[in-house]
Short mmCIF file of C-alpha atoms and ligand atoms in Angstrom, two decimals:
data_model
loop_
_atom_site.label_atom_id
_atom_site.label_comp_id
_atom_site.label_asym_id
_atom_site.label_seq_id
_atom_site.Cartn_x
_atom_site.Cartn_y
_atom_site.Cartn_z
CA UNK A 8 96.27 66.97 26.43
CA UNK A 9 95.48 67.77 22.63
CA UNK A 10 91.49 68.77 21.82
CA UNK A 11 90.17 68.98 18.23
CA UNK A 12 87.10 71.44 17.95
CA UNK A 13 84.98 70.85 14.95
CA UNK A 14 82.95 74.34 14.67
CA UNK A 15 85.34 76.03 17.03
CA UNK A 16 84.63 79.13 14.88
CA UNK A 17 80.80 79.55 15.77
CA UNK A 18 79.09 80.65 19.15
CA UNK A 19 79.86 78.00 21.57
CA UNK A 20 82.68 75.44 19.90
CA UNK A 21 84.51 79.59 20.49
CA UNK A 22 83.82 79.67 23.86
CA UNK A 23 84.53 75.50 24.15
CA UNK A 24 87.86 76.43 22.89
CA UNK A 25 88.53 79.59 25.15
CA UNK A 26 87.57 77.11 28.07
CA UNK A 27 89.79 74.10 26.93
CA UNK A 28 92.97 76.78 26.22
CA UNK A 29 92.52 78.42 30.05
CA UNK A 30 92.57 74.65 31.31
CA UNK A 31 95.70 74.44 29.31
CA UNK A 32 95.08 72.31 26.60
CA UNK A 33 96.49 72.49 22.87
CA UNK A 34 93.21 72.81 20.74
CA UNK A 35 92.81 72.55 17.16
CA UNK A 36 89.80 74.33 15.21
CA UNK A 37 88.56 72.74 12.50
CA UNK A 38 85.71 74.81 10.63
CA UNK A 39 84.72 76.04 6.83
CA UNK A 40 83.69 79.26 8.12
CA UNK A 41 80.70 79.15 6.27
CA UNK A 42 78.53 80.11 9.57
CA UNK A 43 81.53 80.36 11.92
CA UNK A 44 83.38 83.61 12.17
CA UNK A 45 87.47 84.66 12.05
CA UNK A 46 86.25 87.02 14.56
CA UNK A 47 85.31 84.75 16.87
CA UNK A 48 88.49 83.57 17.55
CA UNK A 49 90.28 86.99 17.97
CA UNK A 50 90.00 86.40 21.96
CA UNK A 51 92.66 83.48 21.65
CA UNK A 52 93.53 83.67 17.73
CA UNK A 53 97.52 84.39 19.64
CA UNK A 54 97.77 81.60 22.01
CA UNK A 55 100.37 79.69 20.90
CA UNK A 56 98.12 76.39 21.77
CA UNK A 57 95.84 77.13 19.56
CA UNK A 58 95.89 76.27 15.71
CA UNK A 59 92.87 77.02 13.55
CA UNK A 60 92.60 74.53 10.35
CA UNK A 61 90.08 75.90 7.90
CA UNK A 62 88.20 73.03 5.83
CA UNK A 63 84.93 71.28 5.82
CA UNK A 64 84.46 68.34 7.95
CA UNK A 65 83.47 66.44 4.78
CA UNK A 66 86.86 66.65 3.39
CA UNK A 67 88.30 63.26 4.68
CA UNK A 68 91.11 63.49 3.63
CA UNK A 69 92.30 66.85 3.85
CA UNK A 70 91.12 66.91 8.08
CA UNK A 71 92.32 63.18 8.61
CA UNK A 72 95.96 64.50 9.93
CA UNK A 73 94.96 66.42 12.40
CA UNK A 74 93.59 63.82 14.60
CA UNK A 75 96.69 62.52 14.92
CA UNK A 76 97.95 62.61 18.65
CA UNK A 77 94.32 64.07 19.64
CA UNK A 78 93.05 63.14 22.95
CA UNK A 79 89.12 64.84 22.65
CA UNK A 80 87.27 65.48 19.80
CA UNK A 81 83.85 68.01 20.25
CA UNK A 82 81.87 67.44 17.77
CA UNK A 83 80.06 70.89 17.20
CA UNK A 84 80.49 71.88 13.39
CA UNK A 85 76.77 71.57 12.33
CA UNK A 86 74.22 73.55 10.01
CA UNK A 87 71.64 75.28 12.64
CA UNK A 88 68.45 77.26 11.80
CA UNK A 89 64.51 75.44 11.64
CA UNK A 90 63.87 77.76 7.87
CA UNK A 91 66.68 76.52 6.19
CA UNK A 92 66.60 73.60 6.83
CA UNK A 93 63.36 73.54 5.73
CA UNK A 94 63.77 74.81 2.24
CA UNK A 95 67.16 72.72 1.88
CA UNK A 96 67.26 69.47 3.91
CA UNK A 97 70.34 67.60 1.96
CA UNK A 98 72.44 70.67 3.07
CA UNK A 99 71.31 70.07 6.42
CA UNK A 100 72.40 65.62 5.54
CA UNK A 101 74.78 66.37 4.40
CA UNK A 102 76.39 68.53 6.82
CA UNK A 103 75.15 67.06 10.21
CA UNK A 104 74.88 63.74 9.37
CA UNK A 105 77.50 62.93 6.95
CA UNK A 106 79.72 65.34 8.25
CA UNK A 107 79.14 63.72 11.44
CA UNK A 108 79.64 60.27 10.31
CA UNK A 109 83.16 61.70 8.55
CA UNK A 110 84.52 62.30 11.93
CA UNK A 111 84.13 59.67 13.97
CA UNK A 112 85.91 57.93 11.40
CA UNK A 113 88.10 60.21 11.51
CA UNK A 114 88.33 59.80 15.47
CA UNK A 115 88.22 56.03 15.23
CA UNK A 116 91.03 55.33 13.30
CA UNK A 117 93.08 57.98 15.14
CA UNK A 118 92.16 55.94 18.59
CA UNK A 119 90.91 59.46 20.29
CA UNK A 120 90.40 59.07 24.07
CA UNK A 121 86.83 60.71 24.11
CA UNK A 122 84.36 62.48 21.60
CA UNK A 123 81.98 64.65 22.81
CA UNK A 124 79.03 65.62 20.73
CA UNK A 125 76.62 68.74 20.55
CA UNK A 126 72.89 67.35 20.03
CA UNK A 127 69.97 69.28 20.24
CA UNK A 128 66.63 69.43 22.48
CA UNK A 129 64.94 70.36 19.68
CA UNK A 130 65.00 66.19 19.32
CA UNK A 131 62.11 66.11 21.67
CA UNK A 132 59.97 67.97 19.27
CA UNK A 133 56.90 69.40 21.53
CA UNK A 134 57.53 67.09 24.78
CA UNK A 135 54.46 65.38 26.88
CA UNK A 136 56.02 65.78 30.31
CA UNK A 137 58.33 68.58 32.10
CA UNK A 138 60.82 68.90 33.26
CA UNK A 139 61.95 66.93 30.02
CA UNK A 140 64.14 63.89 30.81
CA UNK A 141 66.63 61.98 28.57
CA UNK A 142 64.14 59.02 28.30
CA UNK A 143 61.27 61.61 26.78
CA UNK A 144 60.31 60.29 23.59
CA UNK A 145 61.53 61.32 19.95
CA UNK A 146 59.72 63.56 17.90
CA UNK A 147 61.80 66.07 15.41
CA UNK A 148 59.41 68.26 14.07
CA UNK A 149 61.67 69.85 11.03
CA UNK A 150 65.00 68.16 8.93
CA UNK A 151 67.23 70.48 11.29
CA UNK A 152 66.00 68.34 14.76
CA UNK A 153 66.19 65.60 12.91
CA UNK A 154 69.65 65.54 11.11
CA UNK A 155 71.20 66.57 14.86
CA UNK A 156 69.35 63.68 16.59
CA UNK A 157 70.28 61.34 13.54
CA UNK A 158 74.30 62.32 14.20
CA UNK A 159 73.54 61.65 17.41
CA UNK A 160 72.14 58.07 16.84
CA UNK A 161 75.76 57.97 14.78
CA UNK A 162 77.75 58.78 17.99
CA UNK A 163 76.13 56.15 20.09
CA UNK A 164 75.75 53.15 16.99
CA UNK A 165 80.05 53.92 17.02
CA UNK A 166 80.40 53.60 20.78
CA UNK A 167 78.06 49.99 20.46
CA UNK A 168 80.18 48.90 17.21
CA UNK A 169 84.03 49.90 17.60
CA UNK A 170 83.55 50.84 21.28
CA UNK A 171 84.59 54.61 21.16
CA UNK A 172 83.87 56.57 24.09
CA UNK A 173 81.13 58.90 23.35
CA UNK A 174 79.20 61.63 25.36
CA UNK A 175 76.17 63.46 23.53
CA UNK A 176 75.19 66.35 25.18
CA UNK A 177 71.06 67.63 24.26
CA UNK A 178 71.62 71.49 24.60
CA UNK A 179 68.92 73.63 25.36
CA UNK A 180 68.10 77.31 24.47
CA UNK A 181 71.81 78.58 24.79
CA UNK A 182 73.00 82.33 24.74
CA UNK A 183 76.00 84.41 25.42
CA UNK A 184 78.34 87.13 23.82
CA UNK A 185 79.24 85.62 20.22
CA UNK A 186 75.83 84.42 19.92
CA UNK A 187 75.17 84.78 15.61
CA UNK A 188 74.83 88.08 14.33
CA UNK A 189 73.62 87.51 10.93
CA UNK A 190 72.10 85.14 8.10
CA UNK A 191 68.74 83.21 8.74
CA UNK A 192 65.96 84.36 11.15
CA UNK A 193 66.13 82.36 14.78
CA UNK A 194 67.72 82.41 18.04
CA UNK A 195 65.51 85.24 20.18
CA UNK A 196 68.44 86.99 21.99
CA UNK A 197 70.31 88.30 18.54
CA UNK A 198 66.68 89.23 17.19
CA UNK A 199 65.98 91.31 20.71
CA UNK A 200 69.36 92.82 21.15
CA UNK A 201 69.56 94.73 17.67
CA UNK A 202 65.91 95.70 17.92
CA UNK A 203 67.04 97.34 20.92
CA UNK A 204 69.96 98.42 19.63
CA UNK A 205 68.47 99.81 17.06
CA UNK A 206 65.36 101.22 18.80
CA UNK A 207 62.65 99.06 17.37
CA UNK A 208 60.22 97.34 19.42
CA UNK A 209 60.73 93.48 20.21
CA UNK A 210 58.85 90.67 18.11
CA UNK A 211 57.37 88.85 20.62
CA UNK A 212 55.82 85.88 19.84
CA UNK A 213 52.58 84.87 20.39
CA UNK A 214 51.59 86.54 23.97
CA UNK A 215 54.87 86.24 25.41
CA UNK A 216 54.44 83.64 27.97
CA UNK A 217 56.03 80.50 25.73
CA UNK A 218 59.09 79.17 28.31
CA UNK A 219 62.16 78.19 27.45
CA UNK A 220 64.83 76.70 29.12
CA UNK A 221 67.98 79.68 28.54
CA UNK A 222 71.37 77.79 29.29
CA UNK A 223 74.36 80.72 29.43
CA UNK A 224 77.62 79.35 27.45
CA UNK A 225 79.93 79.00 29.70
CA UNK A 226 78.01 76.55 31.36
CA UNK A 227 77.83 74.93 28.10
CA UNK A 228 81.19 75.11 28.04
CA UNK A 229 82.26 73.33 31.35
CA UNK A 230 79.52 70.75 30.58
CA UNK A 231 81.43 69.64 27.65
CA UNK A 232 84.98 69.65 29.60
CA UNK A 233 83.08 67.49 32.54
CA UNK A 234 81.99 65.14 29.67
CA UNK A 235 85.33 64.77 28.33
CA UNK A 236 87.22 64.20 31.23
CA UNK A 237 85.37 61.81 33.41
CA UNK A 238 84.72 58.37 32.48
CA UNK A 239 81.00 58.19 31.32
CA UNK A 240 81.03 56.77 28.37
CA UNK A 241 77.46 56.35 25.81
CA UNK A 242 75.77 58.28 27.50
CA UNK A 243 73.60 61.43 26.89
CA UNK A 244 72.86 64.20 28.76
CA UNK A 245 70.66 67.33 28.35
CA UNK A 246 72.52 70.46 29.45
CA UNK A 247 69.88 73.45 30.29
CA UNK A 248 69.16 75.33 33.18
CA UNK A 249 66.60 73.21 34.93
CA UNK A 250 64.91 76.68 35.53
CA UNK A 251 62.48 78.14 32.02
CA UNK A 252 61.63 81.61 31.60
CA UNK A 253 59.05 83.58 29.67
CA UNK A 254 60.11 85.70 26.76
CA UNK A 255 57.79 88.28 28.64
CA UNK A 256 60.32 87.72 31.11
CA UNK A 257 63.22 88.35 29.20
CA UNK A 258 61.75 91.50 27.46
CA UNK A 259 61.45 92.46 31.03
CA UNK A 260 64.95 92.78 31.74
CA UNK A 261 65.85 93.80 28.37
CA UNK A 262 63.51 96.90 28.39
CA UNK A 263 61.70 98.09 25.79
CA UNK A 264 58.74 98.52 23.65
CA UNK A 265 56.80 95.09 22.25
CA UNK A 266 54.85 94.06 18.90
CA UNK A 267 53.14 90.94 18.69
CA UNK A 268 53.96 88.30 15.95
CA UNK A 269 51.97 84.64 14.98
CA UNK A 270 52.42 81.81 16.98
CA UNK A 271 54.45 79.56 14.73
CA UNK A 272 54.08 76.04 13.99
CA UNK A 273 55.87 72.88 15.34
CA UNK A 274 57.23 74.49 17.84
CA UNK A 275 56.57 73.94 21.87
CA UNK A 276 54.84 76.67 24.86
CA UNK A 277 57.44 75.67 27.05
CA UNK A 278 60.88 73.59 26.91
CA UNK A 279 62.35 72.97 30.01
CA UNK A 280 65.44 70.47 31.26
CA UNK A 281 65.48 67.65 33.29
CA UNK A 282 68.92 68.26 34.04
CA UNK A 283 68.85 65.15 37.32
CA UNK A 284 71.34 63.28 35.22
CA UNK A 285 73.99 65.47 34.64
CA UNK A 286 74.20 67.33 38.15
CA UNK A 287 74.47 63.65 39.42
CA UNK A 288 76.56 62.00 37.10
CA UNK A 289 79.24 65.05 35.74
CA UNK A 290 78.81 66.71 38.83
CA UNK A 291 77.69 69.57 36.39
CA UNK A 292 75.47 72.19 37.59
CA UNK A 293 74.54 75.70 35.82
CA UNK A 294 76.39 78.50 37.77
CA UNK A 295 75.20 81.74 35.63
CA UNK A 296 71.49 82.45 36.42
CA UNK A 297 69.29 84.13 33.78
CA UNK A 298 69.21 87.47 34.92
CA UNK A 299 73.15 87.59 35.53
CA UNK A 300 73.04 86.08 31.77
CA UNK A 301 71.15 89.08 30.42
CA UNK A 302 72.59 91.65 32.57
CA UNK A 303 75.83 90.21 30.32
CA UNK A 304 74.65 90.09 27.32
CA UNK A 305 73.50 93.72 28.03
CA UNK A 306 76.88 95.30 28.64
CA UNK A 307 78.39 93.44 25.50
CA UNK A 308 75.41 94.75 23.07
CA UNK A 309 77.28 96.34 20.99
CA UNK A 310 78.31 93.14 19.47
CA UNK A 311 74.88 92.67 17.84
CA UNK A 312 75.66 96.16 15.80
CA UNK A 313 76.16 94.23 12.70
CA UNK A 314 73.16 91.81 13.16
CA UNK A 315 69.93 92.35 10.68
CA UNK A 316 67.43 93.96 12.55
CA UNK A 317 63.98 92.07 12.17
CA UNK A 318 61.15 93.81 11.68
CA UNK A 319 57.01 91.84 11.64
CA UNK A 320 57.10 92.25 7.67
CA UNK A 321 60.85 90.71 7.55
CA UNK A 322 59.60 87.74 9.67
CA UNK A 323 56.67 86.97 7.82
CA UNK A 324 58.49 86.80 4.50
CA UNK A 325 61.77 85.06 6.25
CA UNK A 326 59.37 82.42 7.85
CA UNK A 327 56.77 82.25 4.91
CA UNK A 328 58.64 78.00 4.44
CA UNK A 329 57.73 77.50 8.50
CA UNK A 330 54.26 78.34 8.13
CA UNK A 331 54.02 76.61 4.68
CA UNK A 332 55.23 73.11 5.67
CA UNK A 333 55.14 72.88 9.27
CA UNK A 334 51.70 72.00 11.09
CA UNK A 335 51.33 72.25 15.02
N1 UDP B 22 60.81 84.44 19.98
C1 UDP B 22 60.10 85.61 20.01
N2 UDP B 22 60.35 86.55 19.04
C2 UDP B 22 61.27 86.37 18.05
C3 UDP B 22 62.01 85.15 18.04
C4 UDP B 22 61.74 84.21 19.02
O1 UDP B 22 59.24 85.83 20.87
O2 UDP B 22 61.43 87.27 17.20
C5 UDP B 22 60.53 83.40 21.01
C6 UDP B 22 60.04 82.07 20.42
O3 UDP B 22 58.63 82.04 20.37
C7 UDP B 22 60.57 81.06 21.43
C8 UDP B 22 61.79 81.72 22.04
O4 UDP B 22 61.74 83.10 21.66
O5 UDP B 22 59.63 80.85 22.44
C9 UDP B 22 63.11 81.12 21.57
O6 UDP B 22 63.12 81.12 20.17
P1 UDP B 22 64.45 80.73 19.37
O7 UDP B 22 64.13 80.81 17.92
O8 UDP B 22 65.59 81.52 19.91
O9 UDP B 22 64.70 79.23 19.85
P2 UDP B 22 63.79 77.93 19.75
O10 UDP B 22 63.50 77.54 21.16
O11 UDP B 22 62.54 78.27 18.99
O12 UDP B 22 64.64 76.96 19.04
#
């Protein structure tokens, strides 16, 4: 079996790749490296399965070869980050939704066997009911959401048209080793780890007891092999742990001293999974709990040396285009 990996360089299409390589696949990484990291492949940069293609999924024409002979495509190259996104939405079109739209035609006239595709929870904006099922209603509340639920409309418009067999998975709040050291402002584990790293007290914000639903990656990871290799087809799935937890909880196990930072706009007190679908259907279910997760992320901290170290006045200036445009 052959696997292409759009975004195999970043957090999770790394540890997707790690996963499909131990199962024995050949994988192919396709990614510009412009968020993804060399580094990130070091684990399996040797295995002589694996061959890393660096380009932009936009490029048609220079990526269109290596579908050839491809079984799965994962479709996880994507910009990330709510600020960004913000400030510089066609960045985010261009590279979630036209990149996104460049390979499935790129899968469809290569006749792949299944294409898996990374959407995001934040697509259900600040939900009315928990635990949050697939059928939840719409509501992106920044271009970021809405670019990965708009690929995601792609996936499933491609599986209605030329019948390609399509899986979109709605992750949740996912961590694990690899998680992004550096750039914007976001994801709370890489914030909390170099604080502590660094001795400085964690930004917690709001009073701490906003939930969120923390999915570890390599559960991530098998939920995107499960998709791939049953036979659902056009069908999506979220992929969290069923199980929230407070950022009071988290700071908690991580240990350390706390400063309080604003509440911040658009975004919801509690996300949390109804992950019915999946357990039943992909006979998926999360296997890492969250304070196993931390305890790992714990002993690996030393990874998050070279991530920026927030501090309150670096947040407020870094977020100053959240607070501007984005009302609750
Ligand atoms: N968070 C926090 N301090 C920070 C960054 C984040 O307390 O410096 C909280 C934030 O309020 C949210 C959770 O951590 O409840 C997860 O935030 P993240 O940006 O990682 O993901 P989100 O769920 O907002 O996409």
């Amino acid at each position: 079996m052959r696997a292409l990996v759009t975004g195999g360089a970043g957090f999770i299409g790394s540890h997707l790749t790690e996963k499909l390589l131990a199962e024995g696949l050949r994988v192919v990484v396709v990614d510009n490296l412009e968020t993804g990291r060399l580094d990130n492949l070091k684990p399996f940069a040797k295995n002589p399965r694996f061959s890393f293609i660096k380009e932009d999924i936009n490029n048609t024409v220079k990526i269109a070869k290596y579908f050839k002979s491809i079984d799965w495509v994962f479709h996880l190259a994507a910009l990330a980050d709510i600020v960004p996104s913000v400030v510089n939405p066609s960045a985010y079109h261009k590279a979630n939704v036209d990149g996104t739209v460049a390979i499935l035609e790129a899968a469809r006239y290569a006749g792949i066997k299944k294409f898996v595709y990374a959407a995001s929870s934040s697509c259900y904006g600040i939900p009315s009911a928990y635990p949050t099922s697939e059928e939840a209603a719409i509501s992106p509340q920044y271009p970021y959401a809405l670019t990965k639920y708009i690929g995601e409309s792609f996936c499933l418009h491609w599986a209605k048209v030329y019948k390609m067999p399509v899986v979109s998975l709605r992750l949740f709040n996912v961590y694990g080793p690899r998680s992004r050291t550096s750039g914007a402002y976001g994801a709370v584990f890489g914030v909390f780890l170099a604080q502590k790293l660094h001795g400085k007290p964690f930004t917690v914000v709001g009073d701490g007891n906003q939930k969120r639903d923390f999915i570890y990656v390599s559960d991530v990871a098998q939920a995107f092999l499960n998709a791939a290799s049953s036979d659902v087809c056009n069908e999506i799935f979220n992929v969290g742990s069923g199980n929230p937890q407070s950022i009071n909880a988290l700071v908690a196990l991580l240990e350390g001293e706390v400063i309080h930072i604003p509440k911040r706009p658009g975004e919801p007190d509690c996300t949390w999974a109804d992950i019915e679908k999946i357990k039943k259907t992909l006979r998926w279910q999360p296997r890492i709990s969250f304070e196993e997760g931390v305890r790992r992320m714990l002993a690996n901290i030393d990874y998050w040396k070279q991530a920026p170290v927030w501090t309150r006045a670096g947040i407020k200036s870094a977020t100053k285009e959240w607070f501007k445009y984005i009302s609750i």
